[in-house]
Short mmCIF file of C-alpha atoms in Angstrom, two decimals:
data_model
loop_
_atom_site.label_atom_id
_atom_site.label_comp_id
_atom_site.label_asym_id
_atom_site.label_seq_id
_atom_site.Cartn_x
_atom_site.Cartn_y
_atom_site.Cartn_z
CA UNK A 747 17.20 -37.83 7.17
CA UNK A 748 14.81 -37.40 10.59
CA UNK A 749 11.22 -36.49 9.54
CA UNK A 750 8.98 -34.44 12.79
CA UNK A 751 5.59 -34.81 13.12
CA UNK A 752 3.40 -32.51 14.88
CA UNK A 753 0.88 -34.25 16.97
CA UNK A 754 -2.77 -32.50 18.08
CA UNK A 755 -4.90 -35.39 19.16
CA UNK A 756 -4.47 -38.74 20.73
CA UNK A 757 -5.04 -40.93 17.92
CA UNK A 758 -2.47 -39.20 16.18
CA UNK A 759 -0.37 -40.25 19.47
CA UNK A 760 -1.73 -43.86 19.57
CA UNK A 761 0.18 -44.10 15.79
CA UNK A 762 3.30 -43.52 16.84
CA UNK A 763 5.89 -46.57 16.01
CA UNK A 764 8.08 -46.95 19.42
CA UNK A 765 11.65 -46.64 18.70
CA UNK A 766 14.88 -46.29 20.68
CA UNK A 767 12.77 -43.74 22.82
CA UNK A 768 8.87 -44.54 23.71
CA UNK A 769 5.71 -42.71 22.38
CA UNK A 770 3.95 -40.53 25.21
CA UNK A 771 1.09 -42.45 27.46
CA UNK A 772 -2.12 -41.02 26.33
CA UNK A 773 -3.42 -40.36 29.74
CA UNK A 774 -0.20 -37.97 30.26
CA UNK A 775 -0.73 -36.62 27.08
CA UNK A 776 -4.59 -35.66 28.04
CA UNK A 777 -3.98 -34.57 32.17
CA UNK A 778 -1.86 -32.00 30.64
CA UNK A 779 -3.19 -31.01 27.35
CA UNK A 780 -0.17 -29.15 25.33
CA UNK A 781 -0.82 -27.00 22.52
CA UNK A 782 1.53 -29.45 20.23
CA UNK A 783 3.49 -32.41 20.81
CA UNK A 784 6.57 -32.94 18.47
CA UNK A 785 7.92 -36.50 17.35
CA UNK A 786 11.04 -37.03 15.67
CA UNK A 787 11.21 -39.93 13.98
CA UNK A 788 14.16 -42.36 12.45
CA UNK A 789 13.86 -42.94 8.46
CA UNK A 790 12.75 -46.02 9.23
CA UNK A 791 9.87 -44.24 11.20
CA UNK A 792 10.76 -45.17 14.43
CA UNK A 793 10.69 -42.64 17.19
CA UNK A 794 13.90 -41.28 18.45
CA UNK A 795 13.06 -38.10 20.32
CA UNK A 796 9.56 -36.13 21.44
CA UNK A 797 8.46 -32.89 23.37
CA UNK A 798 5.16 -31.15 24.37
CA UNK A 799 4.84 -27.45 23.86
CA UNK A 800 2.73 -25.11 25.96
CA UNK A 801 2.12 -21.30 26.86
CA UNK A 802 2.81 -20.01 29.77
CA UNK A 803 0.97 -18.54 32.41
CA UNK A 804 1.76 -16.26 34.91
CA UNK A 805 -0.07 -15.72 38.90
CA UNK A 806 -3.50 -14.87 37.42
CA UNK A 807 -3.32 -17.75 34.77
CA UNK A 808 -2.88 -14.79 31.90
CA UNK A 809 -0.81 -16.63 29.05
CA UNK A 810 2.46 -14.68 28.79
CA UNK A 811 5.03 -14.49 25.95
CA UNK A 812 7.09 -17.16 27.21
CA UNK A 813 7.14 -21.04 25.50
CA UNK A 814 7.23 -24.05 27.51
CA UNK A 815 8.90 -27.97 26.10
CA UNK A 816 8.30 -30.58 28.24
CA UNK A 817 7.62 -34.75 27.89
CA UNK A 818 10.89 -35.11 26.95
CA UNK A 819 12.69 -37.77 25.40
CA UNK A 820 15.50 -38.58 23.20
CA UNK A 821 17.62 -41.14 22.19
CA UNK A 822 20.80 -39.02 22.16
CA UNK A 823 22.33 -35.67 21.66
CA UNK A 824 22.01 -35.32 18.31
CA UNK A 825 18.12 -36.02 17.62
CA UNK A 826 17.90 -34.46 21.11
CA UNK A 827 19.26 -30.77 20.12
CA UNK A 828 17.32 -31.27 17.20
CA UNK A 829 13.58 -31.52 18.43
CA UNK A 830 14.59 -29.25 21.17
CA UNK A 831 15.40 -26.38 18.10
CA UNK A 832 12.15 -27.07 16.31
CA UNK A 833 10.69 -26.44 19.63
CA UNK A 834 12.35 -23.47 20.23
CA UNK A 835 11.43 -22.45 16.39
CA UNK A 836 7.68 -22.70 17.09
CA UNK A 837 7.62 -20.60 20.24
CA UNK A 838 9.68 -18.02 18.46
CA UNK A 839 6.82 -18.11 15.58
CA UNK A 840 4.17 -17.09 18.06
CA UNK A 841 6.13 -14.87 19.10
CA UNK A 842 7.59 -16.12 22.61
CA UNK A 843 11.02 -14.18 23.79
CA UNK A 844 12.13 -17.20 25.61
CA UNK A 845 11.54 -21.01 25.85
CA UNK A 846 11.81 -22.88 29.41
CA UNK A 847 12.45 -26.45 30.18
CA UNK A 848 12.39 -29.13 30.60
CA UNK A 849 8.13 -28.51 32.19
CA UNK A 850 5.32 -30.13 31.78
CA UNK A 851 2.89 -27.37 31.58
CA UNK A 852 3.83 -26.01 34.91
CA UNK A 853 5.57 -26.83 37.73
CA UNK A 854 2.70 -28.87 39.44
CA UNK A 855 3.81 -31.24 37.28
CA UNK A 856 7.02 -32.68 36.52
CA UNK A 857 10.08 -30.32 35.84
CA UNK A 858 13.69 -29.79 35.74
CA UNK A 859 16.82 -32.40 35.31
CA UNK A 860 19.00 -34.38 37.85
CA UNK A 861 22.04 -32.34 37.07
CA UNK A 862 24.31 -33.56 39.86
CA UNK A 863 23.30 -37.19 41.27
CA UNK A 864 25.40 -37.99 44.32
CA UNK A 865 25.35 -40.98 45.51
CA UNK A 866 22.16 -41.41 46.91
CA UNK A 867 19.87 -43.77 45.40
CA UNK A 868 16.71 -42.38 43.34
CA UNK A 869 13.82 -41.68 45.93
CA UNK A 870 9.86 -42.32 45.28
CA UNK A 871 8.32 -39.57 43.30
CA UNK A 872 11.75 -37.73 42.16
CA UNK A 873 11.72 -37.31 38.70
CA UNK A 874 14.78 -38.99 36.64
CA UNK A 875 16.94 -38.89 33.87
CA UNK A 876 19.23 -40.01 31.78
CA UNK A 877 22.64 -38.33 33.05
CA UNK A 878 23.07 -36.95 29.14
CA UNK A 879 20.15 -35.24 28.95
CA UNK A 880 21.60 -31.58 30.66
CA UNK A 881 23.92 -31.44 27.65
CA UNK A 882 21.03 -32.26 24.67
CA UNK A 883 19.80 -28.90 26.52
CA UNK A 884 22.98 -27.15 26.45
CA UNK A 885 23.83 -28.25 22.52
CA UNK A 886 20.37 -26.62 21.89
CA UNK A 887 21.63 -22.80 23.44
CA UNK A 888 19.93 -23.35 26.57
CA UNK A 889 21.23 -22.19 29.69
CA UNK A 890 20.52 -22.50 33.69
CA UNK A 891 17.47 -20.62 34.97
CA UNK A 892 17.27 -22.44 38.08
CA UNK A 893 18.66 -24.44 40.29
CA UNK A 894 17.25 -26.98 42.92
CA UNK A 895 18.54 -29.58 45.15
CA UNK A 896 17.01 -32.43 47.82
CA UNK A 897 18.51 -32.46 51.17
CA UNK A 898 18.84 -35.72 53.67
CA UNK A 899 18.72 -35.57 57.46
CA UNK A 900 19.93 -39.44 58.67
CA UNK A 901 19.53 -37.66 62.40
CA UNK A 902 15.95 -37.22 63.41
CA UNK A 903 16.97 -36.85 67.35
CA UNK A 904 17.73 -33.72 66.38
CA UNK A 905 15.24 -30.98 67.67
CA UNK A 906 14.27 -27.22 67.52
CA UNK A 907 14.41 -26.72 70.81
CA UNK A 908 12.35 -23.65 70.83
CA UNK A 909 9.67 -25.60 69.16
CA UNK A 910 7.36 -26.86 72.39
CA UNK A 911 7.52 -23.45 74.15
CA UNK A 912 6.37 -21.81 70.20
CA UNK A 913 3.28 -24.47 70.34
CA UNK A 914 2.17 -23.51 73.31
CA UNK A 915 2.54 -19.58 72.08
CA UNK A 916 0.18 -20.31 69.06
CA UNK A 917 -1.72 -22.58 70.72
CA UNK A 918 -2.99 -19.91 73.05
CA UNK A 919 -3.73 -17.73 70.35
CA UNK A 920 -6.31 -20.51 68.43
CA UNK A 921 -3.35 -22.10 66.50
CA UNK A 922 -3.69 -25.64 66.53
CA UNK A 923 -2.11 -28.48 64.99
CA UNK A 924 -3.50 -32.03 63.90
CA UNK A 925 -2.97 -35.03 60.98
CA UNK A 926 -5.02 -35.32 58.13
CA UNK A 927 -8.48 -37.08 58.11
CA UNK A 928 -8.43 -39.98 55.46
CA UNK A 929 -12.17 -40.15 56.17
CA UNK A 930 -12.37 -36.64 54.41
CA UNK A 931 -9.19 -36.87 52.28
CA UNK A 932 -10.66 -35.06 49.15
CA UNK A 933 -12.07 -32.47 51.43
CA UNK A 934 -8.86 -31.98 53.11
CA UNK A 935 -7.17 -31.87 49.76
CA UNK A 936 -9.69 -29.42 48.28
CA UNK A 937 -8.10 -27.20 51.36
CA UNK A 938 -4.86 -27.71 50.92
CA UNK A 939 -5.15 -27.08 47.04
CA UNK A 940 -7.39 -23.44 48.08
CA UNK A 941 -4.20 -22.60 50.45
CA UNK A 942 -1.28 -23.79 47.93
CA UNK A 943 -2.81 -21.66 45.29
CA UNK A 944 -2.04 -18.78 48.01
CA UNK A 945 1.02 -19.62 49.20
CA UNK A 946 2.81 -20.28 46.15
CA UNK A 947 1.70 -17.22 44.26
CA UNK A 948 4.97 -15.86 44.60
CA UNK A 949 7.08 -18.75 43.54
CA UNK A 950 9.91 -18.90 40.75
CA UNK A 951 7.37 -19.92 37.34
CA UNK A 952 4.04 -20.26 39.19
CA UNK A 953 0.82 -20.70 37.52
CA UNK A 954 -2.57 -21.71 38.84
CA UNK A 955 -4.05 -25.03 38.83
CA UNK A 956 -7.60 -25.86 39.11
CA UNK A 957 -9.04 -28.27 41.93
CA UNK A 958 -10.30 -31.05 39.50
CA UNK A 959 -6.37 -31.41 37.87
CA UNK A 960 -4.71 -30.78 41.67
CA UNK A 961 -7.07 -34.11 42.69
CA UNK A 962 -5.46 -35.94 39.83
CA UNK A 963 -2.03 -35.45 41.23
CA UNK A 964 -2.90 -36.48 44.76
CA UNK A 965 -5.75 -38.80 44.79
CA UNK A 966 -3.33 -41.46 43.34
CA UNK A 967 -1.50 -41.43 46.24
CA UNK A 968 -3.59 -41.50 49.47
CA UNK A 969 -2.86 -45.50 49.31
CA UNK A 970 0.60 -44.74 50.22
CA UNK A 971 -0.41 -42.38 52.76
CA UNK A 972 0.26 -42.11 56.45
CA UNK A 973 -2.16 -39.80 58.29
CA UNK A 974 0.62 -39.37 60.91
CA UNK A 975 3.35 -37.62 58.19
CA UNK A 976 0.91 -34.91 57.17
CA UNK A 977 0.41 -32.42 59.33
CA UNK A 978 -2.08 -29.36 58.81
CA UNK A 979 -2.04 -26.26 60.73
CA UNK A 980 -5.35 -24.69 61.79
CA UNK A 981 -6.21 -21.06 62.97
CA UNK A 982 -9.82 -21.39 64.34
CA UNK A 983 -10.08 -24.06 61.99
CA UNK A 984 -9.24 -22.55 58.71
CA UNK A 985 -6.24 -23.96 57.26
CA UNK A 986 -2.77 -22.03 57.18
CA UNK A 987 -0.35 -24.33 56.97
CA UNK A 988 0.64 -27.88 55.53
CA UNK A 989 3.44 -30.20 55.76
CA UNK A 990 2.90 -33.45 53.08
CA UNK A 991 5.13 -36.27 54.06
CA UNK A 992 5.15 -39.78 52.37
CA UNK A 993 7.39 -42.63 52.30
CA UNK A 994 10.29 -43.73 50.33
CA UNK A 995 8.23 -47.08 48.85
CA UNK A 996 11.39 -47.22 46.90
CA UNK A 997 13.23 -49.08 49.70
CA UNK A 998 11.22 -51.85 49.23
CA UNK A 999 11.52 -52.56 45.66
CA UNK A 1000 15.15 -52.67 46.50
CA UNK A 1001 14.66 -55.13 49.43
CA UNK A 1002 15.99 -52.29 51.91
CA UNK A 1003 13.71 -52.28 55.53
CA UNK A 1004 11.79 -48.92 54.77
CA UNK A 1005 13.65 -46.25 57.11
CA UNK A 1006 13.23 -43.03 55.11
CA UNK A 1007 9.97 -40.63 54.58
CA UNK A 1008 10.08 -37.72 51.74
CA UNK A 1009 8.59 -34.36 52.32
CA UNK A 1010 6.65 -33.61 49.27
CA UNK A 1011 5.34 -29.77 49.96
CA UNK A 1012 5.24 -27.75 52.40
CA UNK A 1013 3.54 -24.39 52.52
CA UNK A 1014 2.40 -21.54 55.57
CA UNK A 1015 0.22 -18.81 54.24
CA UNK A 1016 1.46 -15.81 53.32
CA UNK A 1017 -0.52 -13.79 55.80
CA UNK A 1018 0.87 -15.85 58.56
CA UNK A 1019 4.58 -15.92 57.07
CA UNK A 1020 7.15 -15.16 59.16
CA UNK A 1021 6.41 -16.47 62.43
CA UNK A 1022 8.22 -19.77 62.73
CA UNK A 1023 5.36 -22.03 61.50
CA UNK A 1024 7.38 -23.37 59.04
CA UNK A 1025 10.30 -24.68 61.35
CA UNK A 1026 7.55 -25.67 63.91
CA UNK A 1027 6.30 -27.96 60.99
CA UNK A 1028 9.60 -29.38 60.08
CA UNK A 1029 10.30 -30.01 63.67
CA UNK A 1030 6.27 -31.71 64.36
CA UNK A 1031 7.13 -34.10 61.23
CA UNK A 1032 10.41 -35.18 61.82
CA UNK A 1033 9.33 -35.99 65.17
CA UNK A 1034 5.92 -37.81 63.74
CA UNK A 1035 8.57 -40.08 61.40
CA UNK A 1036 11.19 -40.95 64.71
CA UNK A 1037 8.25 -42.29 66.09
CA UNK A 1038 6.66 -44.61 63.63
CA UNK A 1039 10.23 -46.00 63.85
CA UNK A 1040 11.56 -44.28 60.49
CA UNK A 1041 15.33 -42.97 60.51
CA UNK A 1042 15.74 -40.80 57.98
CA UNK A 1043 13.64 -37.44 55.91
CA UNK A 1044 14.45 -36.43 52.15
CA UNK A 1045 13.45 -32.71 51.74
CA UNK A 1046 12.64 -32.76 48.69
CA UNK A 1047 13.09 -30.68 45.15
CA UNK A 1048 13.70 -27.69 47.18
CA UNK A 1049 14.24 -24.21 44.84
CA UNK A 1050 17.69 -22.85 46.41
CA UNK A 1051 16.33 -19.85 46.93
CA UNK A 1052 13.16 -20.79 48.91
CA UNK A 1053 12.66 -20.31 52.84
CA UNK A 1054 11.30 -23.92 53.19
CA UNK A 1055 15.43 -24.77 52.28
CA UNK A 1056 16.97 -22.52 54.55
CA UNK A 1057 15.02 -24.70 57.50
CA UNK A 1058 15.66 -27.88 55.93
CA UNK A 1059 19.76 -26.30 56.17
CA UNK A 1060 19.02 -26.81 60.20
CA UNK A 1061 18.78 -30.16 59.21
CA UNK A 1062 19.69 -31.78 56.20
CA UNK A 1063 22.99 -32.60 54.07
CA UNK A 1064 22.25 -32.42 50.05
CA UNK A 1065 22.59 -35.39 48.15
CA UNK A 1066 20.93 -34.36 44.63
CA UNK A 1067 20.81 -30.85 42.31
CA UNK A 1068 18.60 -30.20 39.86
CA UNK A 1069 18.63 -27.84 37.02
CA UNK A 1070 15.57 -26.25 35.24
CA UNK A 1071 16.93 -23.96 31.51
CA UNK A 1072 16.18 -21.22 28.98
CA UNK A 1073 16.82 -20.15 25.64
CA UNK A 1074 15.95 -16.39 24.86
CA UNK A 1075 13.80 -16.29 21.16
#
């Protein structure tokens, strides 16, 4: 007989005996602070499935009557359907009419499953899975909310040719365009983070985040990268637009020559929408990669109905999906 533990603190965490599945990393745990993490454990008390729960929250960061699982794990179907029921239990208790998953917290963080792989090798910064894992959801009585997919261009001579002539339009009218300053690469963040919160108010699921937590997901990163493969957009020098590229250090670690950059985000603000920035930043970057000698973009984790993957269609050919579920309470 399984036994679940419900888990409130780190030392509680710390405790837990590893298993066939792995106990949570603490600093995980504490970057994203869930109202309850669940551990299903073996008779012999070894760990064999876990989840976090959370509220959600809507635009203005009001909770809403919706559950969130996420930081999951299982060993197989079976314990998997099982924590993902007492999960779905809880958020019916407070009185949640659906659960979503799997998300940790929100979708700044990681989200959704690889539900259709490809061929295409996994890229740096895509989050994984176990190719089970869609069906523990499904043998819980959760279905598809959303769908998602990454996109490859292996082409990057290709060119908007309307681009140069659109520059030179904006350009006129104070719109400028230049790489981001590693000198002031909190600063620039803090910008970035002040327009995302902006531009992404209208997305599938979004939720705030605060500047201190959005600096935990990026800081990490600025050793990996290039000033040249993130471009900002600047109307008299107030930020409208962003294009966050970064390269595939996955290549390495499989001995391939690196010849393939990722686009991370991408965002215009919404007062600005509209006008072609968007495609004027795909076009800039894909350019920017060409020349330091890269052949290839990922657009990456792309909602299928977004704008930003109707330009990457220009483009790109998809090589992954992704599928994010629900269970009505």
């Amino acid at each position: 007989m399984n036994a679940l533990s419900m888990i409130t603190c780190v030392e509680d965490l710390e405790s837990l005996q590893e298993g066939s599945v792995k106990p949570l990393p603490c600093d995980l745990y504490q970057l994203t602070n869930p109202s309850i993490h669940l551990a299903l454990h073996h008779r012999d008390g070894s760990l064999i499935a876990r989840c976090s729960l959370w509220d959600r929250h809507n635009a203005d960061g009001v909770s809403v009557a919706e559950g969130l699982v996420g930081h999951y794990e299982a060993a197989d179907v079976d314990a998997g359907a099982e924590i993902l029921q007492h999960a779905a239990n809880l958020h019916h208790q407070k009185g949640h009419r659906r659960v979503i998953g799997p998300m940790d917290k929100s979708t700044w963080h990681r989200y959704r499953l690889v539900t259709d792989r490809g061929t295409e090798p996994t890229f740096f910064l895509e989050p994984d899975n176990p190719d089970e894992w869609p069906r523990h959801f499904s043998e819980a009585g959760f279905t598809p909310v959303s769908t998602y997919t990454s996109a490859l261009n292996e082409d990057l001579s290709q060119v908007d040719p309307r681009s140069d002539a659109r520059r030179a339009e904006f350009e006129n009218e104070g719109i400028t365009i230049r790489n981001i300053d590693m000198s002031r690469f909190e600063e620039e963040l803090a910008a970035i983070h002040k327009m995302s919160l902006l531009a992404f108010s209208r997305n599938f699921l979004y939720s705030p985040i605060g500047l201190e937590e959005f600096l935990t997901l990026y800081v990490p990163i600025r050793i990996h990268v290039i000033p040249e493969l993130v471009i900002l957009i600047e109307h008299n020098q107030h930020l409208i637009g962003f294009i966050f590229m970064v390269p595939d250090l996955f290549e390495a670690k499989r001995g391939v020559p690196p010849k393939t950059a990722i686009i991370k985000s991408m965002a215009v603000h919404p007062d600005y929408g509209g006008r072609g920035l968007g495609g004027i930043l795909m076009d800039y970057i894909q350019r920017s990669a060409q020349k330091l000698g890269l052949q290839r973009v990922i657009f990456a984790l792309m909602e299928e109905t977004n704008r930003s993957r109707t330009i990457s269609n220009h483009y790109g050919t998809t090589i992954r999906r992704y599928t994010l579920y629900e269970k009505p309470l």
